Short mmCIF file of C-alpha atoms in Angstrom, two decimals:
data_model
loop_
_atom_site.label_atom_id
_atom_site.label_comp_id
_atom_site.label_asym_id
_atom_site.label_seq_id
_atom_site.Cartn_x
_atom_site.Cartn_y
_atom_site.Cartn_z
CA MET A 1 13.95 37.99 9.64
CA HIS A 2 15.01 36.31 12.90
CA ASP A 3 13.51 32.80 13.89
CA HIS A 4 11.66 34.27 16.66
CA ASN A 5 9.62 36.59 14.36
CA LEU A 6 8.46 33.52 12.33
CA THR A 7 5.09 31.76 12.73
CA LEU A 8 5.50 28.01 13.11
CA PRO A 9 4.33 27.32 9.55
CA ASP A 10 6.94 29.92 8.37
CA TRP A 11 9.58 28.33 10.45
CA TYR A 12 8.88 24.93 9.05
CA ALA A 13 8.92 26.21 5.53
CA ALA A 14 12.25 27.79 6.22
CA VAL A 15 13.67 24.44 7.41
CA ILE A 16 12.21 22.62 4.45
CA LYS A 17 13.74 25.26 2.03
CA LYS A 18 17.04 24.91 3.78
CA ASN A 19 17.05 21.13 3.21
CA LEU A 20 15.38 21.28 -0.09
CA GLN A 21 18.23 19.72 -1.98
CA GLU A 22 18.08 16.52 0.27
CA ILE A 23 14.28 16.46 -0.08
CA ILE A 24 13.62 16.73 -3.79
CA PRO A 25 15.65 13.58 -4.83
CA LEU A 26 13.44 11.65 -2.37
CA THR A 27 10.05 12.92 -2.91
CA ARG A 28 7.96 15.90 -4.26
CA TYR A 29 5.14 15.25 -1.80
CA LEU A 30 5.05 16.72 1.94
CA VAL A 31 2.50 15.52 4.41
CA ALA A 32 1.21 17.67 7.06
CA ASP A 33 -1.72 17.82 9.60
CA ALA A 34 -4.57 20.50 9.69
CA PHE A 35 -2.41 23.00 11.41
CA PHE A 36 -0.47 23.53 8.15
CA SER A 37 -3.38 23.97 5.91
CA LYS A 38 -2.79 27.55 5.59
CA LYS A 39 -2.46 29.69 2.42
CA GLY A 40 1.05 30.85 3.23
CA PHE A 41 2.51 27.38 3.82
CA VAL A 42 0.83 25.93 0.94
CA HIS A 43 2.25 28.69 -1.38
CA ASN A 44 5.62 28.32 0.04
CA MET A 45 5.72 24.50 -0.49
CA MET A 46 4.47 24.79 -4.25
CA ALA A 47 6.92 27.70 -4.92
CA MET A 48 9.68 25.21 -3.77
CA GLY A 49 8.26 22.48 -6.12
CA LEU A 50 6.69 20.42 -3.60
CA GLN A 51 3.04 19.13 -3.52
CA LEU A 52 1.14 19.03 -0.14
CA VAL A 53 -0.93 16.20 1.14
CA CYS A 54 -2.73 17.57 4.15
CA LYS A 55 -5.92 17.46 6.33
CA LEU A 56 -8.27 20.38 6.26
CA ARG A 57 -10.43 21.66 9.18
CA ASP A 58 -13.83 20.20 9.26
CA ASP A 59 -15.27 23.65 8.76
CA ALA A 60 -13.21 24.39 5.64
CA ASP A 61 -15.14 26.66 3.00
CA LEU A 62 -15.02 24.69 -0.13
CA LEU A 63 -16.82 25.36 -3.36
CA TYR A 64 -17.68 23.07 -6.25
CA LEU A 65 -16.03 24.09 -9.58
CA SER A 66 -18.47 24.98 -12.34
CA ASP A 67 -17.84 23.51 -15.70
CA LYS A 68 -21.31 24.67 -17.18
CA SER A 69 -21.63 27.73 -19.34
CA LYS A 70 -24.68 29.95 -19.17
CA PRO A 71 -26.53 29.22 -22.36
CA GLY A 72 -28.17 32.34 -23.76
CA LYS A 73 -26.96 34.62 -20.88
CA ARG A 74 -24.56 37.41 -21.19
CA GLY A 75 -21.46 37.72 -19.16
CA ARG A 76 -18.75 35.49 -17.88
CA PRO A 77 -19.92 31.93 -17.00
CA SER A 78 -19.97 31.02 -13.30
CA THR A 79 -16.73 29.94 -11.76
CA TYR A 80 -18.34 28.08 -8.82
CA ALA A 81 -21.41 25.95 -8.41
CA GLY A 82 -22.17 26.10 -4.71
CA LYS A 83 -20.77 25.30 -1.30
CA VAL A 84 -19.48 21.67 -0.61
CA ASP A 85 -21.24 19.98 2.38
CA PRO A 86 -19.02 17.06 3.28
CA LEU A 87 -22.04 15.15 4.84
CA ASN A 88 -24.19 15.71 1.88
CA ILE A 89 -21.91 15.84 -1.19
CA ASN A 90 -23.31 16.24 -4.87
CA PRO A 91 -22.60 13.08 -6.69
CA GLU A 92 -22.43 15.26 -10.05
CA TYR A 93 -18.97 16.41 -8.84
CA PHE A 94 -17.71 13.57 -6.53
CA HIS A 95 -16.69 9.92 -7.36
CA GLU A 96 -16.25 7.13 -5.09
CA VAL A 97 -12.87 5.40 -4.71
CA GLU A 98 -11.81 2.30 -2.70
CA ASN A 99 -8.45 1.04 -2.03
CA ASP A 100 -7.22 -2.68 -1.41
CA LYS A 101 -7.86 -2.24 2.23
CA GLY A 102 -11.40 -1.49 1.96
CA ILE A 103 -11.07 2.04 2.78
CA LYS A 104 -13.84 4.09 0.86
CA ALA A 105 -13.81 7.77 0.08
CA GLU A 106 -15.21 10.34 -2.24
CA SER A 107 -13.11 12.80 -4.22
CA ALA A 108 -13.50 15.88 -6.45
CA LYS A 109 -11.55 18.96 -7.64
CA VAL A 110 -12.96 21.89 -5.55
CA TYR A 111 -11.90 25.46 -4.72
CA SER A 112 -10.62 26.25 -1.17
CA LYS A 113 -11.41 29.73 -0.09
CA SER A 114 -8.72 29.72 2.62
CA LEU A 115 -6.07 28.37 0.38
CA GLN A 116 -7.24 30.53 -2.50
CA ARG A 117 -6.63 27.66 -5.01
CA ASN A 118 -8.02 24.67 -6.58
CA ILE A 119 -7.31 21.45 -4.67
CA LEU A 120 -8.05 17.69 -4.89
CA LEU A 121 -10.45 16.97 -1.95
CA VAL A 122 -10.84 13.48 -0.68
CA VAL A 123 -13.69 13.00 1.80
CA GLU A 124 -13.27 9.89 3.95
CA LYS A 125 -16.43 8.96 5.89
CA PHE A 126 -16.54 7.00 9.11
CA ASN A 127 -19.36 5.72 11.25
CA LEU A 128 -18.21 6.03 14.97
CA LYS A 129 -20.65 5.02 17.63
CA GLY A 130 -23.65 5.50 15.35
CA LYS A 131 -22.56 8.88 14.17
CA MET A 132 -21.26 9.86 10.76
CA ILE A 133 -17.97 11.66 10.84
CA TYR A 134 -15.67 12.47 8.12
CA ARG A 135 -11.95 13.52 7.40
CA LEU A 136 -11.27 16.17 4.78
CA LEU A 137 -7.89 15.38 3.08
CA PHE A 138 -6.38 17.26 0.17
CA SER A 139 -3.62 17.55 -2.22
CA THR A 140 -2.24 20.46 -4.23
CA ASP A 141 -1.55 17.92 -7.06
CA LEU A 142 -4.85 18.03 -8.96
CA GLU A 143 -3.73 14.99 -10.97
CA GLN A 144 -2.80 12.76 -8.06
CA SER A 145 -4.91 9.67 -7.51
CA PRO A 146 -7.33 10.21 -4.52
CA MET A 147 -6.36 6.64 -3.08
CA ASP A 148 -2.79 7.82 -3.06
CA VAL A 149 -3.82 10.79 -1.01
CA ILE A 150 -5.32 8.58 1.59
CA ASP A 151 -2.37 6.03 1.55
CA ILE A 152 0.19 8.90 1.84
CA TYR A 153 -1.72 10.65 4.61
CA HIS A 154 -2.36 7.41 6.51
CA THR A 155 1.24 5.97 6.07
CA CYS A 156 2.69 9.22 7.61
CA PHE A 157 0.74 9.02 10.72
CA GLN A 158 1.39 5.28 10.98
CA ILE A 159 4.95 6.07 11.15
CA GLU A 160 4.12 8.49 13.88
CA PHE A 161 2.49 6.02 15.97
CA GLY A 162 5.51 3.83 15.50
CA PHE A 163 7.73 6.46 16.96
CA ARG A 164 5.39 7.04 19.90
CA ASP A 165 5.31 3.39 20.52
CA ALA A 166 9.09 3.10 20.37
CA ARG A 167 9.59 5.90 22.92
CA HIS A 168 7.08 4.11 25.01
CA ILE A 169 8.92 0.66 24.77
CA LEU A 170 12.23 2.51 25.32
CA LYS A 171 11.00 4.08 28.57
CA THR A 172 9.47 0.80 29.86
CA ARG A 173 12.83 -1.00 29.17
CA LEU A 174 14.95 1.79 30.72
CA ILE A 175 12.70 1.70 33.94
CA PHE A 176 13.06 -2.07 33.93
CA ILE A 177 16.79 -1.79 33.57
CA LEU A 178 17.00 0.99 36.35
CA ILE A 179 14.77 -1.33 38.74
CA GLN A 180 17.23 -4.15 38.13
CA LEU A 181 20.19 -2.11 39.05
#
């Protein structure tokens, strides 16, 4: 298959696979934004032995995992126990976590319909201009600490801001040098 026939997530997966021998000694976690929260990309990363920490779309279709059997009823017990509403989460399934920076979130193991797998979901809630908003982060590593998910995701994008700021400073200094010439 030629590069021009690949979707962007498939192309990135191919690049990661090509460089896997250099990546694995450094980390088993890959961080990506919501664009990469696609079944094929997640499957490819896990097949390579990598775990993904990623953001989900706000409209992600998530289900609570049922741990209750149906007493006195015939048939297989229910696998799922209803749809997850990030603004009205069920405290029977979620537990609150907080890091040393005061960031609070709630986490649970849930099923993602689009990824077709169980994930560790971390819901960060923010009050922005009087309106409650949320960010859905997830990890394919079900045993990972929810605070690690937040810290890894935030750190990745702090690095991105550093690159952006460095480019801006470099452009400003280059313009200043050109003006002095």
